[in-house]
mmCIF file of C-alpha atoms and ligand atoms in Angstrom:
data_model
loop_
_atom_site.group_PDB
_atom_site.id
_atom_site.type_symbol
_atom_site.label_atom_id
_atom_site.label_comp_id
_atom_site.label_asym_id
_atom_site.label_seq_id
_atom_site.Cartn_x
_atom_site.Cartn_y
_atom_site.Cartn_z
ATOM 1 C CA MET A 1 0.000 0.000 0.000
ATOM 2 C CA PRO A 2 1.488 3.388 -0.962
ATOM 3 C CA HIS A 3 2.010 6.018 1.685
ATOM 4 C CA SER A 4 3.205 9.596 1.674
ATOM 5 C CA SER A 5 6.715 10.264 2.933
ATOM 6 C CA ALA A 6 5.326 13.102 5.093
ATOM 7 C CA ALA A 7 3.062 10.666 6.894
ATOM 8 C CA ALA A 8 5.943 8.235 7.209
ATOM 9 C CA ALA A 9 8.185 10.850 8.770
ATOM 10 C CA ARG A 10 5.439 11.925 11.146
ATOM 11 C CA HIS A 11 5.077 8.380 12.373
ATOM 12 C CA GLY A 12 8.810 7.757 12.687
ATOM 13 C CA LEU A 13 8.634 5.213 9.890
ATOM 14 C CA THR A 14 11.602 4.311 7.678
ATOM 15 C CA ASN A 15 11.458 1.688 4.957
ATOM 16 C CA ILE A 16 14.652 -0.364 5.157
ATOM 17 C CA THR A 17 13.799 -2.794 2.325
ATOM 18 C CA GLU A 18 10.584 -3.586 0.440
ATOM 19 C CA THR A 19 9.459 -5.844 3.268
ATOM 20 C CA VAL A 20 11.237 -4.439 6.317
ATOM 21 C CA ALA A 21 10.380 -1.127 7.999
ATOM 22 C CA CYS A 22 11.689 0.574 11.125
ATOM 23 C CA ILE A 23 9.361 2.486 13.444
ATOM 24 C CA ALA A 24 10.965 4.845 15.982
ATOM 25 C CA LEU A 25 8.761 4.665 19.091
ATOM 26 C CA PRO A 26 8.886 7.000 22.105
ATOM 27 C CA LEU A 27 9.927 5.614 25.494
ATOM 28 C CA PRO A 28 8.980 6.926 28.945
ATOM 29 C CA LEU A 29 12.626 6.694 30.158
ATOM 30 C CA PRO A 30 14.807 9.675 31.171
ATOM 31 C CA ASP A 31 17.944 8.591 29.274
ATOM 32 C CA LEU A 32 16.760 6.456 26.413
ATOM 33 C CA GLN A 33 14.054 8.194 24.446
ATOM 34 C CA VAL A 34 13.463 5.961 21.433
ATOM 35 C CA VAL A 35 13.246 2.256 20.654
ATOM 36 C CA ASN A 36 13.277 0.978 17.071
ATOM 37 C CA ALA A 37 10.495 -1.488 16.424
ATOM 38 C CA TYR A 38 10.825 -3.411 13.160
ATOM 39 C CA VAL A 39 8.050 -4.640 10.914
ATOM 40 C CA ILE A 40 8.510 -7.527 8.506
ATOM 41 C CA HIS A 41 5.537 -7.413 6.198
ATOM 42 C CA ASP A 42 4.013 -8.979 3.133
ATOM 43 C CA ARG A 43 0.468 -8.973 1.753
ATOM 44 C CA ALA A 44 -0.647 -11.567 4.264
ATOM 45 C CA GLY A 45 0.437 -9.767 7.394
ATOM 46 C CA VAL A 46 3.078 -8.526 9.766
ATOM 47 C CA THR A 47 5.735 -9.850 12.141
ATOM 48 C CA LEU A 48 6.777 -7.294 14.759
ATOM 49 C CA ILE A 49 10.219 -7.222 16.356
ATOM 50 C CA ASP A 50 10.730 -5.341 19.656
ATOM 51 C CA PRO A 51 7.433 -3.431 19.711
ATOM 52 C CA GLY A 52 8.506 -1.269 22.651
ATOM 53 C CA TRP A 53 7.146 -0.236 26.022
ATOM 54 C CA ALA A 54 3.528 -0.738 27.082
ATOM 55 C CA TYR A 55 3.064 3.032 27.163
ATOM 56 C CA PRO A 56 0.127 4.826 25.502
ATOM 57 C CA PRO A 57 2.123 7.292 23.312
ATOM 58 C CA SER A 58 4.256 4.413 22.040
ATOM 59 C CA GLU A 59 1.242 2.241 21.341
ATOM 60 C CA THR A 60 -0.456 5.072 19.450
ATOM 61 C CA ALA A 61 2.666 5.689 17.355
ATOM 62 C CA LEU A 62 2.941 1.996 16.515
ATOM 63 C CA VAL A 63 -0.718 1.747 15.473
ATOM 64 C CA GLN A 64 -0.349 4.870 13.289
ATOM 65 C CA ALA A 65 2.811 3.569 11.634
ATOM 66 C CA LEU A 66 1.155 0.212 10.911
ATOM 67 C CA ASP A 67 -1.769 2.115 9.424
ATOM 68 C CA THR A 68 0.631 4.058 7.184
ATOM 69 C CA LEU A 69 1.983 0.712 5.963
ATOM 70 C CA GLY A 70 -1.598 -0.435 5.310
ATOM 71 C CA PHE A 71 -2.068 -2.733 8.315
ATOM 72 C CA THR A 72 -3.988 -2.920 11.564
ATOM 73 C CA VAL A 73 -3.212 -4.704 14.827
ATOM 74 C CA GLY A 74 -5.337 -7.572 13.500
ATOM 75 C CA ASP A 75 -2.738 -8.164 10.752
ATOM 76 C CA VAL A 76 0.064 -8.824 13.260
ATOM 77 C CA ARG A 77 0.652 -12.572 13.250
ATOM 78 C CA ALA A 78 3.603 -12.703 15.661
ATOM 79 C CA ILE A 79 5.684 -10.544 17.988
ATOM 80 C CA VAL A 80 9.329 -11.412 18.634
ATOM 81 C CA ALA A 81 11.358 -9.641 21.331
ATOM 82 C CA THR A 82 15.162 -9.731 21.257
ATOM 83 C CA HIS A 83 15.169 -9.744 25.072
ATOM 84 C CA GLN A 84 13.025 -9.231 28.145
ATOM 85 C CA HIS A 85 13.824 -5.580 28.931
ATOM 86 C CA TRP A 86 10.600 -3.636 29.091
ATOM 87 C CA ASP A 87 11.534 -1.161 26.335
ATOM 88 C CA HIS A 88 11.493 -4.183 23.993
ATOM 89 C CA TYR A 89 9.096 -6.701 25.453
ATOM 90 C CA SER A 90 6.311 -5.100 27.477
ATOM 91 C CA LEU A 91 4.037 -3.882 24.683
ATOM 92 C CA GLY A 92 4.343 -7.395 23.254
ATOM 93 C CA VAL A 93 2.941 -8.804 26.514
ATOM 94 C CA LYS A 94 0.108 -6.284 26.434
ATOM 95 C CA TRP A 95 -0.825 -7.050 22.811
ATOM 96 C CA ARG A 96 -0.556 -10.787 23.380
ATOM 97 C CA ASP A 97 -2.911 -10.469 26.377
ATOM 98 C CA GLN A 98 -5.290 -8.107 24.576
ATOM 99 C CA PHE A 99 -5.322 -9.459 21.025
ATOM 100 C CA GLY A 100 -4.010 -13.019 21.319
ATOM 101 C CA ILE A 101 -0.968 -12.366 19.091
ATOM 102 C CA GLU A 102 1.698 -15.056 19.479
ATOM 103 C CA LEU A 103 4.617 -13.703 21.545
ATOM 104 C CA MET A 104 8.166 -15.138 21.340
ATOM 105 C CA LEU A 105 11.282 -14.622 23.468
ATOM 106 C CA GLY A 106 14.673 -16.314 23.989
ATOM 107 C CA ARG A 107 14.387 -19.262 26.370
ATOM 108 C CA GLU A 108 17.076 -18.135 28.800
ATOM 109 C CA GLU A 109 15.030 -15.044 29.630
ATOM 110 C CA ARG A 110 12.844 -17.322 31.717
ATOM 111 C CA HIS A 111 15.145 -16.890 34.720
ATOM 112 C CA SER A 112 14.675 -13.135 34.998
ATOM 113 C CA ILE A 113 10.916 -13.306 34.400
ATOM 114 C CA ALA A 114 10.598 -15.942 37.146
ATOM 115 C CA ALA A 115 12.777 -13.822 39.469
ATOM 116 C CA PHE A 116 10.518 -10.817 38.865
ATOM 117 C CA ILE A 117 7.348 -12.782 39.555
ATOM 118 C CA GLN A 118 8.842 -13.989 42.875
ATOM 119 C CA ASN A 119 9.995 -10.537 44.001
ATOM 120 C CA PRO A 120 8.235 -7.808 42.016
ATOM 121 C CA ASP A 121 8.570 -4.974 44.552
ATOM 122 C CA VAL A 122 12.363 -4.556 44.616
ATOM 123 C CA VAL A 123 13.738 -2.655 41.616
ATOM 124 C CA HIS A 124 17.284 -4.124 41.432
ATOM 125 C CA PRO A 125 17.387 -7.035 43.900
ATOM 126 C CA TYR A 126 20.340 -8.917 42.407
ATOM 127 C CA GLN A 127 22.521 -5.820 42.196
ATOM 128 C CA ILE A 128 22.310 -4.988 45.932
ATOM 129 C CA GLY A 129 24.505 -7.926 46.999
ATOM 130 C CA LYS A 130 26.861 -7.386 44.079
ATOM 131 C CA LEU A 131 27.432 -3.755 45.146
ATOM 132 C CA ILE A 132 28.309 -4.846 48.687
ATOM 133 C CA GLU A 133 30.797 -7.314 47.203
ATOM 134 C CA ALA A 134 32.127 -4.480 45.020
ATOM 135 C CA GLY A 135 32.925 -2.394 48.105
ATOM 136 C CA ALA A 136 30.047 0.077 47.689
ATOM 137 C CA PRO A 137 27.748 -0.610 50.683
ATOM 138 C CA ASN A 138 26.312 2.925 50.787
ATOM 139 C CA LEU A 139 25.315 2.746 47.151
ATOM 140 C CA ALA A 140 23.859 -0.716 47.797
ATOM 141 C CA SER A 141 21.604 0.854 50.460
ATOM 142 C CA GLU A 142 20.536 3.606 48.062
ATOM 143 C CA ILE A 143 19.696 1.038 45.369
ATOM 144 C CA ALA A 144 17.776 -1.061 47.906
ATOM 145 C CA ALA A 145 15.680 2.011 48.789
ATOM 146 C CA LEU A 146 14.643 2.725 45.165
ATOM 147 C CA SER A 147 11.002 2.404 44.262
ATOM 148 C CA TRP A 148 9.517 1.957 40.821
ATOM 149 C CA GLU A 149 8.941 5.088 38.751
ATOM 150 C CA PRO A 150 5.287 5.781 37.856
ATOM 151 C CA TYR A 151 5.790 4.517 34.277
ATOM 152 C CA GLU A 152 7.313 1.296 35.623
ATOM 153 C CA ARG A 153 4.380 0.405 37.860
ATOM 154 C CA ASP A 154 1.965 -2.314 36.795
ATOM 155 C CA VAL A 155 3.974 -3.302 33.713
ATOM 156 C CA ALA A 156 2.826 -6.825 32.839
ATOM 157 C CA PHE A 157 5.898 -9.093 32.810
ATOM 158 C CA THR A 158 4.955 -12.691 32.130
ATOM 159 C CA PRO A 159 6.361 -15.511 29.972
ATOM 160 C CA PRO A 160 5.837 -15.575 26.179
ATOM 161 C CA ASP A 161 3.799 -18.159 24.245
ATOM 162 C CA ARG A 162 6.885 -19.595 22.572
ATOM 163 C CA TRP A 163 10.414 -19.846 23.936
ATOM 164 C CA LEU A 164 13.036 -19.516 21.219
ATOM 165 C CA ASP A 165 16.313 -21.438 20.967
ATOM 166 C CA ASP A 166 19.418 -20.869 18.872
ATOM 167 C CA ARG A 167 18.803 -21.593 15.156
ATOM 168 C CA ASP A 168 15.021 -21.710 15.472
ATOM 169 C CA VAL A 169 13.359 -20.448 12.293
ATOM 170 C CA ILE A 170 10.430 -18.018 12.457
ATOM 171 C CA ASP A 171 8.076 -18.003 9.507
ATOM 172 C CA CYS A 172 7.279 -14.416 8.503
ATOM 173 C CA GLY A 173 5.237 -15.308 5.416
ATOM 174 C CA ALA A 174 7.327 -14.424 2.377
ATOM 175 C CA THR A 175 10.519 -14.417 4.447
ATOM 176 C CA GLN A 176 12.017 -16.322 7.345
ATOM 177 C CA ILE A 177 14.222 -15.155 10.181
ATOM 178 C CA VAL A 178 16.707 -17.329 12.043
ATOM 179 C CA VAL A 179 17.240 -16.989 15.787
ATOM 180 C CA ARG A 180 20.829 -16.679 17.016
ATOM 181 C CA ALA A 181 21.399 -16.814 20.771
ATOM 182 C CA THR A 182 23.622 -13.898 21.814
ATOM 183 C CA PRO A 183 23.765 -13.983 25.633
ATOM 184 C CA GLY A 184 25.487 -11.072 27.345
ATOM 185 C CA HIS A 185 23.352 -7.926 27.522
ATOM 186 C CA THR A 186 20.827 -10.358 28.969
ATOM 187 C CA ARG A 187 21.125 -14.076 29.468
ATOM 188 C CA GLY A 188 18.552 -14.962 26.815
ATOM 189 C CA HIS A 189 19.238 -12.185 24.303
ATOM 190 C CA ILE A 190 18.782 -13.199 20.665
ATOM 191 C CA VAL A 191 19.514 -11.552 17.343
ATOM 192 C CA LEU A 192 17.445 -12.368 14.268
ATOM 193 C CA GLU A 193 19.081 -13.033 10.919
ATOM 194 C CA GLU A 194 17.245 -12.328 7.679
ATOM 195 C CA ALA A 195 19.894 -13.688 5.365
ATOM 196 C CA GLY A 196 17.886 -13.191 2.151
ATOM 197 C CA GLN A 197 18.025 -9.412 2.517
ATOM 198 C CA GLY A 198 21.359 -9.294 4.355
ATOM 199 C CA VAL A 199 20.027 -7.761 7.554
ATOM 200 C CA ILE A 200 20.336 -8.720 11.210
ATOM 201 C CA PHE A 201 17.956 -7.362 13.844
ATOM 202 C CA THR A 202 20.501 -6.878 16.608
ATOM 203 C CA GLY A 203 18.318 -5.743 19.533
ATOM 204 C CA ASP A 204 20.659 -4.381 22.223
ATOM 205 C CA HIS A 205 23.506 -6.774 21.362
ATOM 206 C CA LEU A 206 24.962 -4.350 18.823
ATOM 207 C CA LEU A 207 24.066 -0.683 19.197
ATOM 208 C CA PRO A 208 25.686 1.948 16.980
ATOM 209 C CA THR A 209 26.874 4.418 19.628
ATOM 210 C CA ILE A 210 26.089 2.887 23.021
ATOM 211 C CA THR A 211 28.162 0.151 24.639
ATOM 212 C CA PRO A 212 25.387 -2.183 25.821
ATOM 213 C CA SER A 213 25.223 -2.611 29.592
ATOM 214 C CA ILE A 214 25.563 -6.061 31.100
ATOM 215 C CA ALA A 215 24.402 -5.023 34.570
ATOM 216 C CA PHE A 216 20.618 -4.686 34.202
ATOM 217 C CA GLU A 217 19.293 -8.137 34.836
ATOM 218 C CA ARG A 218 17.409 -9.746 37.691
ATOM 219 C CA ALA A 219 18.868 -13.228 37.231
ATOM 220 C CA PRO A 220 21.991 -13.021 35.050
ATOM 221 C CA GLY A 221 24.027 -16.008 33.926
ATOM 222 C CA GLU A 222 27.533 -16.713 35.128
ATOM 223 C CA PHE A 223 30.126 -14.259 33.758
ATOM 224 C CA PRO A 224 27.893 -12.133 31.488
ATOM 225 C CA LEU A 225 30.872 -10.234 30.045
ATOM 226 C CA ARG A 226 32.458 -13.484 28.878
ATOM 227 C CA SER A 227 29.125 -14.428 27.269
ATOM 228 C CA TYR A 228 28.828 -10.989 25.710
ATOM 229 C CA ILE A 229 32.290 -11.063 24.130
ATOM 230 C CA ASN A 230 31.690 -14.617 22.871
ATOM 231 C CA SER A 231 28.432 -13.385 21.322
ATOM 232 C CA LEU A 232 30.322 -10.543 19.593
ATOM 233 C CA HIS A 233 32.616 -13.171 18.086
ATOM 234 C CA LEU A 234 29.534 -15.143 17.000
ATOM 235 C CA VAL A 235 28.404 -12.106 14.980
ATOM 236 C CA LEU A 236 31.769 -12.168 13.186
ATOM 237 C CA GLN A 237 31.146 -15.803 12.241
ATOM 238 C CA LEU A 238 27.848 -14.891 10.559
ATOM 239 C CA PRO A 239 27.953 -13.142 7.168
ATOM 240 C CA ASP A 240 28.415 -9.382 7.464
ATOM 241 C CA ALA A 241 25.015 -7.677 7.336
ATOM 242 C CA VAL A 242 23.205 -4.400 7.754
ATOM 243 C CA MET A 243 22.826 -3.795 11.505
ATOM 244 C CA LEU A 244 19.240 -3.036 12.506
ATOM 245 C CA PRO A 245 19.623 -2.088 16.184
ATOM 246 C CA ALA A 246 16.911 -1.440 18.749
ATOM 247 C CA HIS A 247 18.263 2.049 19.446
ATOM 248 C CA GLY A 248 19.954 4.430 17.030
ATOM 249 C CA SER A 249 20.815 4.590 13.365
ATOM 250 C CA THR A 250 20.152 1.787 10.866
ATOM 251 C CA VAL A 251 23.066 2.435 8.506
ATOM 252 C CA GLY A 252 25.886 0.479 10.180
ATOM 253 C CA THR A 253 27.099 -3.063 9.551
ATOM 254 C CA THR A 254 27.418 -5.895 12.021
ATOM 255 C CA HIS A 255 31.077 -6.870 11.594
ATOM 256 C CA ALA A 256 32.464 -3.351 11.943
ATOM 257 C CA ARG A 257 30.460 -2.691 15.102
ATOM 258 C CA ALA A 258 31.233 -6.086 16.665
ATOM 259 C CA ARG A 259 34.965 -5.448 16.125
ATOM 260 C CA GLN A 260 34.699 -2.003 17.742
ATOM 261 C CA LEU A 261 32.934 -3.435 20.779
ATOM 262 C CA ILE A 262 35.463 -6.272 21.162
ATOM 263 C CA SER A 263 38.245 -3.700 21.019
ATOM 264 C CA HIS A 264 36.451 -1.447 23.548
ATOM 265 C CA HIS A 265 36.266 -4.296 26.048
ATOM 266 C CA GLU A 266 39.913 -5.292 25.524
ATOM 267 C CA THR A 267 40.918 -1.682 26.213
ATOM 268 C CA ARG A 268 38.774 -1.642 29.319
ATOM 269 C CA LEU A 269 40.191 -4.965 30.549
ATOM 270 C CA ASN A 270 43.683 -3.461 30.266
ATOM 271 C CA GLN A 271 42.569 -0.279 31.994
ATOM 272 C CA VAL A 272 41.015 -2.016 35.007
ATOM 273 C CA GLY A 273 44.040 -4.364 35.220
ATOM 274 C CA GLU A 274 46.357 -1.341 35.369
ATOM 275 C CA LEU A 275 44.250 0.279 38.085
ATOM 276 C CA ILE A 276 44.451 -2.910 40.165
ATOM 277 C CA ALA A 277 48.228 -3.008 39.595
ATOM 278 C CA ALA A 278 48.347 0.603 40.818
ATOM 279 C CA GLY A 279 46.967 -0.459 44.203
ATOM 280 C CA ASN A 280 43.177 -0.256 43.890
ATOM 281 C CA SER A 281 41.616 -3.544 44.933
ATOM 282 C CA SER A 282 37.799 -3.363 44.843
ATOM 283 C CA SER A 283 35.528 -2.716 41.869
ATOM 284 C CA TYR A 284 34.319 0.443 43.608
ATOM 285 C CA GLU A 285 37.867 1.768 43.996
ATOM 286 C CA VAL A 286 38.649 1.065 40.346
ATOM 287 C CA ALA A 287 35.387 2.622 39.103
ATOM 288 C CA SER A 288 36.126 5.732 41.212
ATOM 289 C CA LYS A 289 39.386 6.240 39.288
ATOM 290 C CA MET A 290 37.736 6.051 35.860
ATOM 291 C CA LEU A 291 35.763 8.566 33.796
ATOM 292 C CA TRP A 292 32.281 7.610 32.608
ATOM 293 C CA THR A 293 29.967 8.395 29.692
ATOM 294 C CA ARG A 294 30.969 10.304 26.600
ATOM 295 C CA ARG A 295 31.078 13.416 28.795
ATOM 296 C CA GLU A 296 33.848 11.891 30.918
ATOM 297 C CA ARG A 297 32.149 12.265 34.265
ATOM 298 C CA SER A 298 33.547 11.004 37.540
ATOM 299 C CA LEU A 299 31.646 8.241 39.307
ATOM 300 C CA ASP A 300 30.106 10.522 41.941
ATOM 301 C CA GLU A 301 28.702 12.812 39.231
ATOM 302 C CA LEU A 302 26.542 9.970 37.894
ATOM 303 C CA SER A 303 23.005 9.139 38.986
ATOM 304 C CA VAL A 304 22.646 6.362 41.539
ATOM 305 C CA VAL A 305 21.594 3.835 38.884
ATOM 306 C CA HIS A 306 24.443 4.800 36.564
ATOM 307 C CA GLN A 307 26.924 4.496 39.448
ATOM 308 C CA MET A 308 25.537 0.996 39.962
ATOM 309 C CA THR A 309 26.011 -0.025 36.331
ATOM 310 C CA ALA A 310 29.497 1.546 36.181
ATOM 311 C CA ILE A 311 30.711 -0.368 39.254
ATOM 312 C CA LEU A 312 29.144 -3.627 38.107
ATOM 313 C CA GLU A 313 30.709 -3.212 34.646
ATOM 314 C CA VAL A 314 34.108 -2.907 36.339
ATOM 315 C CA GLN A 315 33.342 -5.972 38.422
ATOM 316 C CA SER A 316 32.510 -7.963 35.275
ATOM 317 C CA HIS A 317 35.808 -6.916 33.706
ATOM 318 C CA LEU A 318 37.735 -7.882 36.844
ATOM 319 C CA ASP A 319 35.920 -11.230 36.990
ATOM 320 C CA LEU A 320 36.945 -11.847 33.381
ATOM 321 C CA LEU A 321 40.576 -10.974 34.116
ATOM 322 C CA ALA A 322 40.454 -13.508 36.961
ATOM 323 C CA LEU A 323 38.859 -16.084 34.679
ATOM 324 C CA ARG A 324 41.669 -15.566 32.156
ATOM 325 C CA GLY A 325 44.246 -16.092 34.908
ATOM 326 C CA GLU A 326 45.417 -12.470 34.766
ATOM 327 C CA ALA A 327 44.122 -11.547 38.233
ATOM 328 C CA SER A 328 43.125 -13.296 41.408
ATOM 329 C CA SER A 329 40.563 -12.366 44.005
ATOM 330 C CA ALA A 330 39.531 -13.143 47.554
ATOM 331 C CA VAL A 331 36.569 -11.959 49.616
ATOM 332 C CA MET A 332 37.562 -10.138 52.806
ATOM 333 C CA ASP A 333 34.930 -8.542 55.089
ATOM 334 C CA ASN A 334 32.267 -9.083 52.401
ATOM 335 C CA VAL A 335 34.313 -7.227 49.740
ATOM 336 C CA ARG A 336 35.999 -8.945 46.798
ATOM 337 C CA ARG A 337 39.591 -7.719 46.550
ATOM 338 C CA PHE A 338 41.586 -8.235 43.338
ATOM 339 C CA THR A 339 45.309 -8.476 42.722
ATOM 340 C CA VAL A 340 47.181 -8.786 39.436
ATOM 341 C CA TRP A 341 50.629 -10.132 38.746
HETATM 342 ZN ZN1 ZN B 1 18.083 -3.984 26.880
#
């Protein structure tokens, strides 16, 4: 169905190929304002990837963009989320519950959904203990005292209809997408390969300007940074493709970005190793000596939640150094202390 480019722009709609479109949807978050939903469409209907947050302005924008493409909610045959974070998954839960659309998610996300259902009132329960171990007990208390923001309350967070495993194939009518497990950002994160058109829907595994966090999960796997780096190498084993990320521009390619991110983490591993060699021993001490964000802020200039992710990122890097035999650690008075040799 033809549509005017003015209408497309108004609805944040970009046609990537004849059958793939990107819809920029607003988010209720203070730092991250847009999520890219993707539509794979043919005459028979629509498959939606990462339809965003269950948030009325986002839902309205998605319905309008589908309308511009010539579809209604009733044409959506499946919703696939790259991972369980609410800016990707929660509108999918709402539309599954409301319209009966089949909802799919990577199988390893089941741990964090189960952890939420058991303990829905605490915002970052797993991270509290990790911050104490990192030598940041005051920050741990501040994180423990957080309550949900108004837009985070009553978000439905329940399992999908279909759990996806590596190499599963999803039938999108005229095209098919192949699931590739890419644990790291979350334990059950997946990317979706559409080899026929040379595109990969990368979710938050590859983002064009952001280094994806590995510290926002309720029930992470063991050594998420190791998983993440392995998943970057997996991308290099797949054919190079156009990177269709969940946040940011759609013009990059997967191999170039995966190489940049691998290099970023190698640099950071060296940096934290040097700070341990210089006499800092806890993740908190190391994080306090580093500059954060593109604006190069010190740790205490960051918000409480960003301090948490910064310290836990350092801890993941130190854990990986220890795993590689380049550092050792011991817990003393509840704090993990690292040494390098
Ligand atoms: Zn995410």
